[in-house]
Short mmCIF file of C-alpha atoms and ligand atoms in Angstrom, two decimals:
data_model
loop_
_atom_site.label_atom_id
_atom_site.label_comp_id
_atom_site.label_asym_id
_atom_site.label_seq_id
_atom_site.Cartn_x
_atom_site.Cartn_y
_atom_site.Cartn_z
CA MET B 1104 53.42 54.80 77.60
CA LYS B 1105 52.40 58.65 79.44
CA LYS B 1106 55.08 59.79 81.31
CA ILE B 1107 54.32 62.73 83.93
CA ILE B 1108 57.64 65.02 85.17
CA VAL B 1109 57.37 65.53 88.62
CA THR B 1110 59.67 68.07 90.50
CA GLY B 1111 60.24 67.60 93.76
CA GLY B 1112 59.49 63.92 93.94
CA ALA B 1113 61.68 62.00 96.85
CA GLY B 1114 60.03 64.75 99.28
CA TYR B 1115 56.98 63.78 101.24
CA ILE B 1116 53.77 64.32 98.60
CA GLY B 1117 55.81 63.92 95.77
CA SER B 1118 57.25 60.21 96.32
CA HIS B 1119 54.19 59.05 97.30
CA THR B 1120 52.12 60.33 94.79
CA ALA B 1121 55.17 58.76 92.00
CA VAL B 1122 53.90 56.16 93.81
CA GLU B 1123 50.47 56.79 92.84
CA LEU B 1124 50.83 57.05 89.57
CA MET B 1125 53.42 54.25 88.69
CA ASN B 1126 50.70 52.09 89.59
CA ALA B 1127 48.29 53.64 87.85
CA GLY B 1128 51.14 52.68 84.67
CA TYR B 1129 52.82 55.83 84.19
CA ASP B 1130 56.28 56.33 83.72
CA VAL B 1131 57.59 58.71 86.02
CA ALA B 1132 60.54 61.11 86.08
CA ILE B 1133 61.62 62.75 89.00
CA ILE B 1134 64.04 66.37 88.99
CA ASP B 1135 64.59 66.87 92.53
CA ASN B 1136 68.05 68.69 94.05
CA LEU B 1137 67.64 66.17 97.53
CA SER B 1138 67.83 69.43 99.45
CA ASN B 1139 65.24 68.80 101.72
CA SER B 1140 64.60 64.80 101.19
CA ASP B 1141 66.88 61.47 101.13
CA ALA B 1142 68.24 59.25 97.67
CA SER B 1143 66.92 56.41 99.56
CA VAL B 1144 63.06 57.49 98.95
CA LEU B 1145 63.77 56.44 94.92
CA GLY B 1146 64.78 52.90 96.43
CA GLY B 1147 61.41 53.22 98.66
CA ILE B 1148 59.45 54.25 95.10
CA GLU B 1149 60.88 51.72 93.06
CA GLU B 1150 60.20 48.74 96.33
CA ILE B 1151 56.81 49.22 96.27
CA THR B 1152 56.18 50.13 92.91
CA GLY B 1153 58.52 47.49 91.07
CA LYS B 1154 59.75 49.99 88.81
CA GLN B 1155 62.13 52.15 88.84
CA PRO B 1156 61.62 56.29 88.52
CA VAL B 1157 64.06 58.72 86.04
CA PHE B 1158 66.06 60.39 88.34
CA TYR B 1159 68.00 64.17 87.54
CA ASN B 1160 69.59 65.96 90.36
CA ILE B 1161 68.93 68.99 89.19
CA ASP B 1162 68.16 72.91 91.45
CA LEU B 1163 65.30 74.20 89.83
CA CYS B 1164 67.35 77.22 90.61
CA ASN B 1165 70.26 76.27 87.76
CA LYS B 1166 68.25 76.94 84.20
CA GLU B 1167 70.97 75.30 82.11
CA ASP B 1168 70.87 72.23 84.03
CA LEU B 1169 66.56 72.32 84.29
CA ASN B 1170 66.48 73.42 80.38
CA TYR B 1171 68.94 70.24 79.30
CA CYS B 1172 66.98 67.65 81.42
CA LEU B 1173 63.12 69.53 80.18
CA GLU B 1174 64.71 68.95 76.49
CA LYS B 1175 65.52 65.39 76.89
CA GLU B 1176 62.27 64.64 78.85
CA LYS B 1177 60.24 67.41 76.32
CA ASP B 1178 57.91 64.26 75.07
CA ALA B 1179 56.54 64.30 78.85
CA ASP B 1180 52.60 64.49 79.02
CA ALA B 1181 52.24 67.03 82.28
CA ILE B 1182 54.79 67.65 84.97
CA ILE B 1183 53.75 68.47 88.66
CA HIS B 1184 55.73 70.76 90.53
CA PHE B 1185 56.07 70.34 93.87
CA ALA B 1186 59.69 71.39 94.50
CA ALA B 1187 59.57 73.94 97.35
CA PHE B 1188 61.19 74.83 100.50
CA LYS B 1189 57.70 74.75 103.50
CA ALA B 1190 58.88 75.73 106.68
CA VAL B 1191 56.70 78.59 107.47
CA GLY B 1192 58.64 79.97 110.29
CA GLU B 1193 62.36 79.82 108.27
CA SER B 1194 60.71 82.19 105.79
CA GLN B 1195 59.95 84.78 107.94
CA GLN B 1196 63.50 84.29 109.37
CA PHE B 1197 64.99 83.54 105.86
CA PRO B 1198 62.52 85.07 103.44
CA MET B 1199 65.10 85.42 100.96
CA LYS B 1200 65.84 81.80 100.92
CA TYR B 1201 62.66 81.17 100.30
CA TYR B 1202 61.71 83.79 97.31
CA ASN B 1203 65.01 82.21 95.77
CA ASN B 1204 63.97 78.91 95.52
CA ASN B 1205 60.20 78.82 95.21
CA VAL B 1206 59.95 81.71 93.03
CA VAL B 1207 63.02 81.70 91.10
CA GLY B 1208 62.80 78.38 90.95
CA MET B 1209 59.57 78.16 89.54
CA VAL B 1210 60.13 81.23 86.97
CA ASN B 1211 62.96 78.56 85.52
CA LEU B 1212 60.83 75.69 85.61
CA LEU B 1213 57.85 77.86 83.19
CA ASP B 1214 60.54 79.41 81.33
CA CYS B 1215 61.86 76.25 80.31
CA ILE B 1216 58.60 74.38 80.12
CA ILE B 1217 57.65 77.35 77.58
CA LYS B 1218 60.74 76.44 75.90
CA ASN B 1219 59.99 73.20 75.57
CA LYS B 1220 56.24 73.36 74.85
CA LEU B 1221 55.49 71.12 77.57
CA ASN B 1222 51.51 71.69 77.97
CA ASN B 1223 50.23 70.35 81.01
CA PHE B 1224 51.26 71.66 84.50
CA VAL B 1225 49.97 70.87 88.28
CA PHE B 1226 50.86 72.91 90.96
CA SER B 1227 51.22 72.62 95.11
CA SER B 1228 49.63 75.05 96.27
CA SER B 1229 48.45 75.40 99.73
CA CYS B 1230 45.54 76.62 102.36
CA THR B 1231 48.00 79.27 103.82
CA VAL B 1232 46.55 81.49 100.96
CA TYR B 1233 43.21 81.75 102.48
CA GLY B 1234 44.70 82.70 105.75
CA GLU B 1235 42.16 83.47 108.68
CA ALA B 1236 39.16 82.73 106.60
CA ASP B 1237 36.42 85.30 107.10
CA GLU B 1238 33.54 81.58 106.41
CA LEU B 1239 33.96 78.05 107.18
CA PRO B 1240 34.18 75.94 105.60
CA VAL B 1241 36.84 77.98 102.47
CA THR B 1242 35.47 77.28 99.04
CA GLU B 1243 37.89 77.72 96.07
CA ASN B 1244 36.01 81.41 95.43
CA SER B 1245 36.74 82.27 99.54
CA PRO B 1246 38.65 85.49 99.17
CA GLU B 1247 43.01 85.37 99.52
CA LYS B 1248 44.03 87.13 102.37
CA LYS B 1249 47.58 88.68 102.65
CA ALA B 1250 50.11 85.92 103.25
CA GLU B 1251 51.30 85.89 106.94
CA SER B 1252 54.22 84.55 105.94
CA ALA B 1253 57.21 84.87 102.94
CA TYR B 1254 56.17 81.36 102.03
CA GLY B 1255 53.06 81.95 101.63
CA PHE B 1256 53.46 84.51 99.65
CA THR B 1257 55.07 82.47 97.47
CA LYS B 1258 52.29 80.58 97.18
CA GLN B 1259 50.15 83.45 95.98
CA ILE B 1260 52.78 84.69 93.30
CA GLY B 1261 52.78 81.37 91.87
CA GLU B 1262 49.20 80.78 91.51
CA ARG B 1263 49.53 84.55 90.09
CA MET B 1264 52.21 83.85 87.69
CA LEU B 1265 50.28 80.81 86.95
CA ALA B 1266 47.15 82.55 85.90
CA ASP B 1267 49.10 84.92 83.55
CA VAL B 1268 51.13 82.51 82.08
CA SER B 1269 47.80 80.28 81.36
CA GLN B 1270 46.57 83.02 79.46
CA ALA B 1271 49.26 84.39 77.56
CA ASP B 1272 50.69 80.68 76.37
CA SER B 1273 49.38 77.21 75.85
CA LEU B 1274 49.61 76.26 79.33
CA ARG B 1275 46.85 74.40 80.89
CA VAL B 1276 47.29 74.26 85.03
CA ILE B 1277 45.43 73.20 87.50
CA SER B 1278 46.59 74.39 91.19
CA LEU B 1279 45.68 72.28 94.13
CA ARG B 1280 45.54 73.96 97.86
CA TYR B 1281 46.30 71.34 100.30
CA PHE B 1282 45.42 71.50 103.57
CA ASN B 1283 47.43 69.72 106.04
CA PRO B 1284 49.04 66.49 104.25
CA ILE B 1285 49.64 63.42 107.05
CA GLY B 1286 50.73 60.10 107.61
CA ALA B 1287 52.72 58.11 105.59
CA HIS B 1288 52.37 54.81 102.83
CA ASP B 1289 50.95 51.48 104.36
CA THR B 1290 53.80 49.96 103.20
CA ALA B 1291 55.86 52.36 106.17
CA ILE B 1292 58.45 51.98 103.30
CA ILE B 1293 57.95 56.10 102.38
CA GLY B 1294 56.69 58.92 104.80
CA GLU B 1295 57.83 61.82 106.09
CA LEU B 1296 61.44 63.03 106.41
CA PRO B 1297 61.47 65.99 108.59
CA LEU B 1298 64.90 67.45 109.45
CA GLY B 1299 65.17 68.74 113.15
CA VAL B 1300 62.63 69.36 115.12
CA PRO B 1301 59.65 69.45 113.33
CA ASN B 1302 57.49 72.48 112.79
CA ASN B 1303 54.33 70.23 112.23
CA LEU B 1304 52.05 68.80 114.62
CA VAL B 1305 52.01 64.86 113.50
CA PRO B 1306 55.69 64.30 113.26
CA PHE B 1307 55.81 66.18 116.05
CA ILE B 1308 53.09 64.06 118.39
CA THR B 1309 55.51 60.83 116.43
CA GLN B 1310 58.46 61.68 117.58
CA THR B 1311 57.21 62.41 121.24
CA ALA B 1312 55.95 59.01 121.47
CA ILE B 1313 58.71 56.98 119.91
CA GLY B 1314 61.50 58.94 122.51
CA ILE B 1315 62.89 61.57 120.02
CA ARG B 1316 61.21 64.31 121.91
CA GLU B 1317 60.34 64.68 125.44
CA GLN B 1318 56.84 66.58 124.83
CA LEU B 1319 54.42 67.72 122.71
CA THR B 1320 52.93 71.57 123.55
CA VAL B 1321 49.72 72.16 122.53
CA PHE B 1322 50.07 76.05 120.83
CA GLY B 1323 47.27 77.52 122.91
CA ASN B 1324 43.89 76.05 124.19
CA ASP B 1325 42.20 79.35 124.50
CA TYR B 1326 41.04 79.69 121.31
CA ASP B 1327 37.50 80.20 119.96
CA THR B 1328 36.54 76.45 119.28
CA PRO B 1329 34.91 73.46 121.08
CA ASP B 1330 38.08 72.54 123.29
CA GLY B 1331 40.26 75.62 122.79
CA THR B 1332 42.13 74.64 120.45
CA ASN B 1333 42.92 75.16 116.46
CA ILE B 1334 40.93 73.45 114.05
CA ARG B 1335 42.66 72.08 110.69
CA ASP B 1336 41.55 69.77 108.13
CA TYR B 1337 43.91 66.79 107.87
CA ILE B 1338 44.01 65.01 104.94
CA HIS B 1339 45.57 61.87 104.25
CA VAL B 1340 48.84 61.91 102.28
CA VAL B 1341 47.72 58.93 99.94
CA ASP B 1342 44.52 60.44 99.44
CA LEU B 1343 46.10 63.87 98.33
CA ALA B 1344 48.58 61.45 96.12
CA LYS B 1345 45.81 60.32 94.07
CA ALA B 1346 43.93 63.63 93.84
CA HIS B 1347 47.40 64.35 91.44
CA VAL B 1348 46.39 60.95 89.16
CA LYS B 1349 43.13 62.75 88.70
CA ALA B 1350 44.48 66.03 88.14
CA VAL B 1351 47.37 65.16 85.62
CA GLU B 1352 44.47 62.80 83.38
CA ARG B 1353 41.99 65.39 83.67
CA LEU B 1354 44.33 67.82 81.97
CA MET B 1355 45.79 64.88 79.69
CA GLU B 1356 42.49 64.26 78.32
CA LYS B 1357 41.44 68.18 77.65
CA LYS B 1358 38.46 68.42 80.15
CA SER B 1359 39.46 71.41 81.59
CA SER B 1360 36.76 74.70 81.58
CA ASP B 1361 39.20 76.79 82.01
CA ASN B 1362 43.06 77.44 81.45
CA LEU B 1363 43.83 78.11 85.28
CA GLU B 1364 41.69 75.61 87.29
CA ILE B 1365 41.80 75.37 91.52
CA PHE B 1366 41.01 72.66 93.44
CA ASN B 1367 40.91 72.69 97.26
CA LEU B 1368 42.41 69.01 98.34
CA GLY B 1369 41.36 68.28 102.00
CA THR B 1370 39.23 65.90 103.66
CA GLY B 1371 35.86 68.75 104.79
CA VAL B 1372 36.32 68.00 108.20
CA GLY B 1373 37.69 70.04 110.93
CA ASN B 1374 39.98 67.97 114.06
CA SER B 1375 41.10 70.24 116.90
CA VAL B 1376 44.69 69.42 117.83
CA LEU B 1377 43.48 67.96 121.41
CA GLU B 1378 41.47 65.34 119.08
CA VAL B 1379 44.37 64.56 116.80
CA VAL B 1380 46.32 64.02 120.16
CA GLN B 1381 43.29 61.63 121.79
CA THR B 1382 42.78 59.86 118.22
CA PHE B 1383 46.10 59.04 118.17
CA GLU B 1384 46.40 58.05 121.77
CA LYS B 1385 43.40 55.31 120.84
CA VAL B 1386 44.70 54.31 117.51
CA THR B 1387 48.29 53.64 118.69
CA GLY B 1388 47.21 52.82 122.64
CA VAL B 1389 50.94 54.81 123.22
CA LYS B 1390 49.65 57.60 125.80
CA LEU B 1391 51.75 60.92 125.23
CA ASN B 1392 53.09 63.54 127.20
CA TYR B 1393 52.03 66.86 126.36
CA LYS B 1394 51.31 70.22 128.06
CA ILE B 1395 49.19 73.14 127.27
CA GLY B 1396 51.74 76.36 125.80
CA SER B 1397 51.66 79.31 124.75
CA ARG B 1398 49.27 80.35 120.80
CA ARG B 1399 52.18 79.68 118.38
CA ALA B 1400 52.53 83.49 116.04
CA GLY B 1401 50.85 83.35 112.97
CA ASP B 1402 48.59 80.26 113.50
CA VAL B 1403 44.97 80.69 112.35
CA VAL B 1404 42.25 80.09 114.36
CA SER B 1405 39.90 77.41 112.54
CA ILE B 1406 40.17 76.10 108.52
CA TYR B 1407 39.08 73.39 106.93
CA ALA B 1408 38.28 72.31 103.16
CA ASP B 1409 34.99 72.84 101.17
CA THR B 1410 35.77 69.91 98.87
CA ASN B 1411 32.60 69.62 96.75
CA LYS B 1412 34.47 71.52 93.36
CA ALA B 1413 37.25 68.69 93.93
CA GLY B 1414 34.04 66.15 94.00
CA ASP B 1415 32.07 66.69 91.61
CA VAL B 1416 34.41 67.87 89.10
CA LEU B 1417 37.71 66.33 89.38
CA GLY B 1418 36.05 63.57 90.91
CA TRP B 1419 38.02 63.15 93.50
CA LYS B 1420 37.25 62.54 97.05
CA THR B 1421 39.08 61.48 100.69
CA GLU B 1422 38.63 57.82 101.14
CA ARG B 1423 40.62 57.57 104.61
CA ASP B 1424 40.12 59.15 107.76
CA LEU B 1425 42.03 61.07 110.32
CA ALA B 1426 42.64 57.02 112.37
CA ASN B 1427 43.78 55.80 109.26
CA ALA B 1428 46.18 58.72 108.65
CA LEU B 1429 47.28 58.85 112.17
CA SER B 1430 47.70 55.15 112.29
CA THR B 1431 50.59 55.28 109.50
CA ALA B 1432 52.13 58.37 110.48
CA TRP B 1433 52.56 55.46 113.67
CA LYS B 1434 53.67 52.88 111.75
CA TRP B 1435 56.11 54.61 109.74
CA GLU B 1436 57.83 56.20 112.84
CA LEU B 1437 58.59 52.35 114.01
CA ALA B 1438 59.80 51.46 110.75
CA LEU B 1439 62.13 54.97 111.38
CA LYS B 1440 62.95 53.31 114.38
CA GLU B 1441 64.11 50.36 113.44
CA LYS B 1442 65.80 51.10 110.80
CA ARG B 1443 68.11 52.88 113.35
CA ASP B 1444 68.20 50.36 115.87
CA LYS B 1445 69.49 48.19 112.93
CA ASN B 1446 72.81 50.75 111.50
CA GLN B 1447 73.75 51.37 115.39
P1 NAD W 2771 59.54 68.22 100.88
O1 NAD W 2771 60.43 69.24 101.65
O2 NAD W 2771 59.01 66.95 101.27
O3 NAD W 2771 59.83 67.67 99.33
C1 NAD W 2771 59.72 68.92 98.01
C2 NAD W 2771 60.97 68.25 97.90
O4 NAD W 2771 61.96 69.63 96.67
C3 NAD W 2771 61.92 67.88 98.15
O5 NAD W 2771 62.25 66.37 97.72
C4 NAD W 2771 63.28 68.71 98.35
O6 NAD W 2771 64.81 68.16 98.28
C5 NAD W 2771 63.02 69.34 96.58
N1 NAD W 2771 63.65 70.68 96.51
C6 NAD W 2771 63.27 72.07 97.41
N2 NAD W 2771 63.94 72.82 96.05
C7 NAD W 2771 64.13 72.64 95.52
C8 NAD W 2771 64.88 72.83 93.93
N3 NAD W 2771 65.35 74.20 94.18
N4 NAD W 2771 65.29 71.89 92.90
C9 NAD W 2771 64.80 71.03 93.02
N5 NAD W 2771 64.33 70.36 94.19
C10 NAD W 2771 64.25 70.81 95.10
O7 NAD W 2771 57.96 68.55 100.82
P2 NAD W 2771 56.47 68.24 100.62
O8 NAD W 2771 55.55 68.26 101.97
O9 NAD W 2771 56.37 67.16 100.02
O10 NAD W 2771 56.07 69.67 99.92
C11 NAD W 2771 55.48 69.59 98.50
C12 NAD W 2771 55.18 70.79 98.38
O11 NAD W 2771 53.31 70.88 98.72
C13 NAD W 2771 55.57 72.15 98.32
O12 NAD W 2771 55.69 72.70 97.17
C14 NAD W 2771 54.74 72.35 99.72
O13 NAD W 2771 54.89 74.43 99.72
C15 NAD W 2771 53.74 72.38 98.80
N6 NAD W 2771 52.95 72.40 100.53
C16 NAD W 2771 53.13 71.34 101.24
C17 NAD W 2771 51.72 70.56 102.73
C18 NAD W 2771 52.39 70.19 104.03
O14 NAD W 2771 51.89 70.28 104.48
N7 NAD W 2771 53.09 69.26 104.06
C19 NAD W 2771 50.82 71.87 102.47
C20 NAD W 2771 50.14 72.11 101.07
C21 NAD W 2771 51.10 72.84 100.07
C1 WQD W 2772 48.79 72.57 113.27
C2 WQD W 2772 48.00 72.94 114.25
C3 WQD W 2772 49.36 73.95 115.42
C4 WQD W 2772 52.84 71.53 116.33
C5 WQD W 2772 51.19 74.02 107.98
C6 WQD W 2772 51.40 75.52 107.07
C7 WQD W 2772 50.39 75.33 106.49
C8 WQD W 2772 50.40 74.11 105.12
C9 WQD W 2772 50.55 73.09 105.99
C10 WQD W 2772 52.29 74.09 103.80
C11 WQD W 2772 48.13 74.00 114.49
C12 WQD W 2772 49.35 72.83 116.12
C13 WQD W 2772 51.94 71.90 115.72
C14 WQD W 2772 53.27 71.94 117.50
C15 WQD W 2772 50.52 72.26 118.43
N1 WQD W 2772 51.62 73.93 104.61
N2 WQD W 2772 50.79 72.46 116.78
N3 WQD W 2772 52.06 71.54 118.67
O1 WQD W 2772 50.56 75.68 110.89
O2 WQD W 2772 48.27 74.17 110.17
O3 WQD W 2772 50.01 74.01 108.60
O4 WQD W 2772 51.48 73.16 107.19
O5 WQD W 2772 51.41 74.79 102.42
O6 WQD W 2772 50.46 76.61 105.30
O7 WQD W 2772 50.95 76.95 108.23
O8 WQD W 2772 50.28 73.08 110.67
O9 WQD W 2772 51.33 71.24 111.63
O10 WQD W 2772 52.23 72.95 111.96
O11 WQD W 2772 50.16 72.56 113.04
O12 WQD W 2772 49.76 72.33 119.01
O13 WQD W 2772 54.26 70.73 118.67
O14 WQD W 2772 48.75 71.99 115.16
O15 WQD W 2772 49.15 75.18 116.54
O16 WQD W 2772 46.85 74.52 115.26
P1 WQD W 2772 49.63 74.49 110.12
P2 WQD W 2772 50.85 72.42 111.69
#
């Protein structure tokens, strides 16, 4: 059976990807230090798939441990690299935390991969590399803008390292630029587990609806958009996970046309913050307490993906819409509440 190493596989997108890989017949070995996830996620993956992923509790910043692990797993067919910190605001406050974890961690990983002759690499990149785009939708050829945050810069550095390494070594790379991943697995066994106050819109909405937060603040309604609120491309995490299966298959079948290929992963549809709120209310029947507040620093006005390349070249397209994604996010929040209530 083919084996895929998944760094950050206990996290939000990584756990959904592990499930899709295992459902597609792959063995999965997860490397995660649980710095932003919980070991119970591993049990959730097993509950959904009926199989146990191999798990290494290893910090990518510990090169010795990492190399030991990759030596053991050197027969793996591909590696998907999710492990990173991802909070934009925090990265502005503590930039070195981000450079150390995301950049040093990735340098170590690439060193160990080259040493152990692993050849196929999928990278979690982000639409943040485009900044405030001049033209919408953004294609993979749209220019990168100066990163607005240290977090965003770590993604640009990551892609640059991969461009260099894939030219110099036998590494084949696919970099996937995610737009705004939301939602949870249909079973509500795995989903997003934000620690503390969520920065992202959808967990903030579901936590407000369930009563953990009092009120959602919509960050600005005076933007140059139809209803004045920001526009984003919200993509269901299960759709996103399935794209990773396509990506590793493309690499393993040596179908890539370049050592480094880049794909946007979005729906191609832009929705405003108020549309997300209204759709949430419609699909759940729950009235949301929200107010309009001031703009959040660093927010781009609008961004959504041109998904033609992912469709034509990767052979992937989204199967779910915003309403479906929000209803799974809500089901997940309800499941978390049930768990909390049981433990009281
Ligand atoms: P997440 O925080 O849920 O998952 C990341 C996982 O990596 C966590 O389980 C964490 O414990 C682990 N990790 C972090 N640093 C590590 C280290 N040094 N060693 C070992 N494990 C480590 O985040 P996510 O939302 O699943 O994001 C996954 C990837 O996708 C990240 O690289 C992120 O930057 C990228 N991304 C996320 C989004 C988003 O909105 N969620 C959008 C674009 C890109
Ligand atoms: C979405 C919209 C907010 C919270 C971030 C990263 C990006 C990528 C995806 C990793 C914005 C508005 C939010 C709230 C609000 N991640 N909002 N009230 O900022 O588009 O993207 O996640 O790579 O790099 O920046 O996502 O979910 O934070 O915000 O009105 O309480 O919701 O202003 O317009 P964002 P988000």
